[in-house]
mmCIF file of C-alpha atoms in Angstrom:
data_model
loop_
_atom_site.group_PDB
_atom_site.id
_atom_site.type_symbol
_atom_site.label_atom_id
_atom_site.label_comp_id
_atom_site.label_asym_id
_atom_site.label_seq_id
_atom_site.Cartn_x
_atom_site.Cartn_y
_atom_site.Cartn_z
ATOM 1 C CA UNK A 1 135.378 -6.405 -14.618
ATOM 2 C CA UNK A 2 138.429 -4.129 -14.704
ATOM 3 C CA UNK A 3 139.502 -5.259 -11.215
ATOM 4 C CA UNK A 4 139.331 -8.909 -12.285
ATOM 5 C CA UNK A 5 141.495 -8.242 -15.345
ATOM 6 C CA UNK A 6 143.894 -6.210 -13.236
ATOM 7 C CA UNK A 7 144.392 -9.187 -10.908
ATOM 8 C CA UNK A 8 144.976 -11.446 -13.923
ATOM 9 C CA UNK A 9 147.625 -9.236 -15.576
ATOM 10 C CA UNK A 10 150.400 -11.847 -15.111
ATOM 11 C CA UNK A 11 148.203 -14.636 -16.481
ATOM 12 C CA UNK A 12 147.322 -12.483 -19.494
ATOM 13 C CA UNK A 13 150.988 -11.658 -20.110
ATOM 14 C CA UNK A 14 151.928 -15.342 -19.764
ATOM 15 C CA UNK A 15 149.178 -16.285 -22.244
ATOM 16 C CA UNK A 16 150.724 -13.935 -24.801
ATOM 17 C CA UNK A 17 154.165 -15.484 -24.179
ATOM 18 C CA UNK A 18 152.703 -18.996 -24.607
ATOM 19 C CA UNK A 19 150.938 -18.013 -27.834
ATOM 20 C CA UNK A 20 154.147 -16.559 -29.257
ATOM 21 C CA UNK A 21 156.351 -19.511 -28.294
ATOM 22 C CA UNK A 22 153.846 -22.149 -29.407
ATOM 23 C CA UNK A 23 153.416 -20.545 -32.831
ATOM 24 C CA UNK A 24 156.895 -19.293 -33.682
ATOM 25 C CA UNK A 25 158.912 -20.887 -36.436
ATOM 26 C CA UNK A 26 161.781 -23.027 -35.169
ATOM 27 C CA UNK A 27 164.559 -23.680 -37.642
ATOM 28 C CA UNK A 28 165.807 -27.209 -38.227
ATOM 29 C CA UNK A 29 169.242 -26.330 -36.853
ATOM 30 C CA UNK A 30 167.752 -25.446 -33.449
ATOM 31 C CA UNK A 31 165.826 -28.701 -33.358
ATOM 32 C CA UNK A 32 169.035 -30.660 -33.967
ATOM 33 C CA UNK A 33 171.154 -28.691 -31.481
ATOM 34 C CA UNK A 34 171.233 -31.465 -28.888
ATOM 35 C CA UNK A 35 169.407 -29.335 -26.309
ATOM 36 C CA UNK A 36 166.044 -30.696 -27.394
ATOM 37 C CA UNK A 37 165.084 -34.306 -26.789
ATOM 38 C CA UNK A 38 162.183 -36.523 -27.706
ATOM 39 C CA UNK A 39 159.204 -35.361 -25.680
ATOM 40 C CA UNK A 40 160.632 -31.868 -25.062
ATOM 41 C CA UNK A 41 157.649 -30.321 -26.863
ATOM 42 C CA UNK A 42 155.150 -32.200 -24.674
ATOM 43 C CA UNK A 43 156.989 -31.290 -21.488
ATOM 44 C CA UNK A 44 157.028 -27.646 -22.582
ATOM 45 C CA UNK A 45 153.263 -27.687 -23.163
ATOM 46 C CA UNK A 46 152.713 -29.127 -19.678
ATOM 47 C CA UNK A 47 154.979 -26.515 -18.123
ATOM 48 C CA UNK A 48 153.395 -23.611 -19.991
ATOM 49 C CA UNK A 49 149.893 -24.579 -18.927
ATOM 50 C CA UNK A 50 150.907 -25.461 -15.368
ATOM 51 C CA UNK A 51 152.308 -21.938 -14.956
ATOM 52 C CA UNK A 52 149.260 -20.402 -16.665
ATOM 53 C CA UNK A 53 146.920 -22.192 -14.265
ATOM 54 C CA UNK A 54 148.973 -21.198 -11.226
ATOM 55 C CA UNK A 55 148.864 -17.564 -12.371
ATOM 56 C CA UNK A 56 145.104 -17.783 -12.933
ATOM 57 C CA UNK A 57 144.620 -19.235 -9.443
ATOM 58 C CA UNK A 58 146.874 -16.564 -7.964
ATOM 59 C CA UNK A 59 144.898 -13.790 -9.648
ATOM 60 C CA UNK A 60 141.627 -15.296 -8.448
ATOM 61 C CA UNK A 61 142.905 -15.616 -4.866
ATOM 62 C CA UNK A 62 144.079 -11.994 -4.909
ATOM 63 C CA UNK A 63 140.730 -10.859 -6.320
ATOM 64 C CA UNK A 64 138.590 -12.746 -3.788
ATOM 65 C CA UNK A 65 141.091 -12.099 -0.961
ATOM 66 C CA UNK A 66 140.829 -15.614 0.521
ATOM 67 C CA UNK A 67 141.916 -19.177 -0.159
ATOM 68 C CA UNK A 68 138.600 -20.987 -0.383
ATOM 69 C CA UNK A 69 138.417 -23.840 -2.881
ATOM 70 C CA UNK A 70 135.535 -23.259 -5.246
ATOM 71 C CA UNK A 71 134.556 -25.905 -7.762
ATOM 72 C CA UNK A 72 133.313 -23.258 -10.186
ATOM 73 C CA UNK A 73 136.717 -21.530 -10.113
ATOM 74 C CA UNK A 74 138.470 -24.814 -10.887
ATOM 75 C CA UNK A 75 136.046 -25.476 -13.749
ATOM 76 C CA UNK A 76 136.563 -21.966 -15.173
ATOM 77 C CA UNK A 77 140.348 -22.259 -15.038
ATOM 78 C CA UNK A 78 140.272 -25.659 -16.751
ATOM 79 C CA UNK A 79 137.893 -24.244 -19.361
ATOM 80 C CA UNK A 80 140.168 -21.243 -19.998
ATOM 81 C CA UNK A 81 143.106 -23.629 -20.438
ATOM 82 C CA UNK A 82 141.103 -25.816 -22.808
ATOM 83 C CA UNK A 83 140.106 -22.800 -24.911
ATOM 84 C CA UNK A 84 143.666 -21.465 -25.092
ATOM 85 C CA UNK A 85 145.205 -24.902 -25.721
ATOM 86 C CA UNK A 86 142.611 -25.759 -28.359
ATOM 87 C CA UNK A 87 143.083 -22.376 -30.019
ATOM 88 C CA UNK A 88 146.837 -22.908 -30.226
ATOM 89 C CA UNK A 89 146.345 -26.270 -31.919
ATOM 90 C CA UNK A 90 143.786 -24.801 -34.343
ATOM 91 C CA UNK A 91 146.192 -21.962 -35.160
ATOM 92 C CA UNK A 92 148.982 -24.465 -35.767
ATOM 93 C CA UNK A 93 146.693 -26.513 -37.998
ATOM 94 C CA UNK A 94 145.232 -23.710 -40.119
ATOM 95 C CA UNK A 95 147.444 -20.608 -39.820
ATOM 96 C CA UNK A 96 150.962 -21.513 -38.731
ATOM 97 C CA UNK A 97 151.248 -24.569 -40.945
ATOM 98 C CA UNK A 98 154.996 -24.857 -40.351
ATOM 99 C CA UNK A 99 153.993 -26.122 -36.889
ATOM 100 C CA UNK A 100 152.137 -29.385 -36.415
ATOM 101 C CA UNK A 101 148.833 -29.495 -34.580
ATOM 102 C CA UNK A 102 148.618 -32.564 -32.345
ATOM 103 C CA UNK A 103 146.012 -33.910 -29.944
ATOM 104 C CA UNK A 104 148.876 -34.985 -27.689
ATOM 105 C CA UNK A 105 149.918 -31.347 -27.289
ATOM 106 C CA UNK A 106 146.383 -30.459 -26.214
ATOM 107 C CA UNK A 107 146.391 -33.422 -23.826
ATOM 108 C CA UNK A 108 149.654 -32.205 -22.293
ATOM 109 C CA UNK A 109 148.182 -28.710 -21.982
ATOM 110 C CA UNK A 110 145.311 -30.131 -19.972
ATOM 111 C CA UNK A 111 147.637 -32.374 -17.960
ATOM 112 C CA UNK A 112 149.685 -29.326 -16.943
ATOM 113 C CA UNK A 113 146.516 -27.466 -15.978
ATOM 114 C CA UNK A 114 145.287 -30.489 -14.010
ATOM 115 C CA UNK A 115 148.616 -30.696 -12.174
ATOM 116 C CA UNK A 116 148.141 -27.065 -11.126
ATOM 117 C CA UNK A 117 144.579 -27.794 -9.935
ATOM 118 C CA UNK A 118 145.865 -30.741 -7.913
ATOM 119 C CA UNK A 119 148.618 -28.574 -6.410
ATOM 120 C CA UNK A 120 146.151 -25.801 -5.593
ATOM 121 C CA UNK A 121 143.723 -28.160 -3.853
ATOM 122 C CA UNK A 122 146.526 -29.989 -2.016
ATOM 123 C CA UNK A 123 148.174 -26.781 -0.803
ATOM 124 C CA UNK A 124 144.794 -25.414 0.241
ATOM 125 C CA UNK A 125 144.093 -28.564 2.244
ATOM 126 C CA UNK A 126 147.535 -28.453 3.888
ATOM 127 C CA UNK A 127 147.107 -24.754 4.698
ATOM 128 C CA UNK A 128 143.612 -25.367 6.106
ATOM 129 C CA UNK A 129 144.806 -28.312 8.247
ATOM 130 C CA UNK A 130 147.734 -26.244 9.539
ATOM 131 C CA UNK A 131 145.374 -23.468 10.684
ATOM 132 C CA UNK A 132 143.148 -25.973 12.504
ATOM 133 C CA UNK A 133 146.061 -27.375 14.540
#
C-alpha cells in the first residue's frame, strides 16, 4: 500500500492543488481583468483533470514497471476522477457557497480525464507498434 502511494505522490499533490484552486474565492475584479474569457472555467476543469489522470497513469506505470493497458486501471482512474470531481462540486454547493456547483464542470472534469485515457491508450498502441517493427 505504501509503495502505491509513494508512486502516486505527484497525483496526490496535484489533487490538493486542484482542490485549493477549485474552491478558492475569486474576487470580482479578477474575473473582470480581461484575462478570463467565457468558458475559461470549463477549460480549466478539463486541464486540471487531464493532468491528474496523466499523473495517475504515470504512477501506475512506475508501480507496475510496464506499459500494459489494463481495463481495470482505466476504470479505476476514471472512478477516482469522478469521485474527486463530484466532491469538488458538492463542496462548492454546500460548503464554499461563493462558488457555483455546476454539472457542466463535472462533465468537463470527466472529459479531461477521458482525453487522458485516450492519449494513454493511443500512445501505448503507438509504442507497441513501434516495438513490433
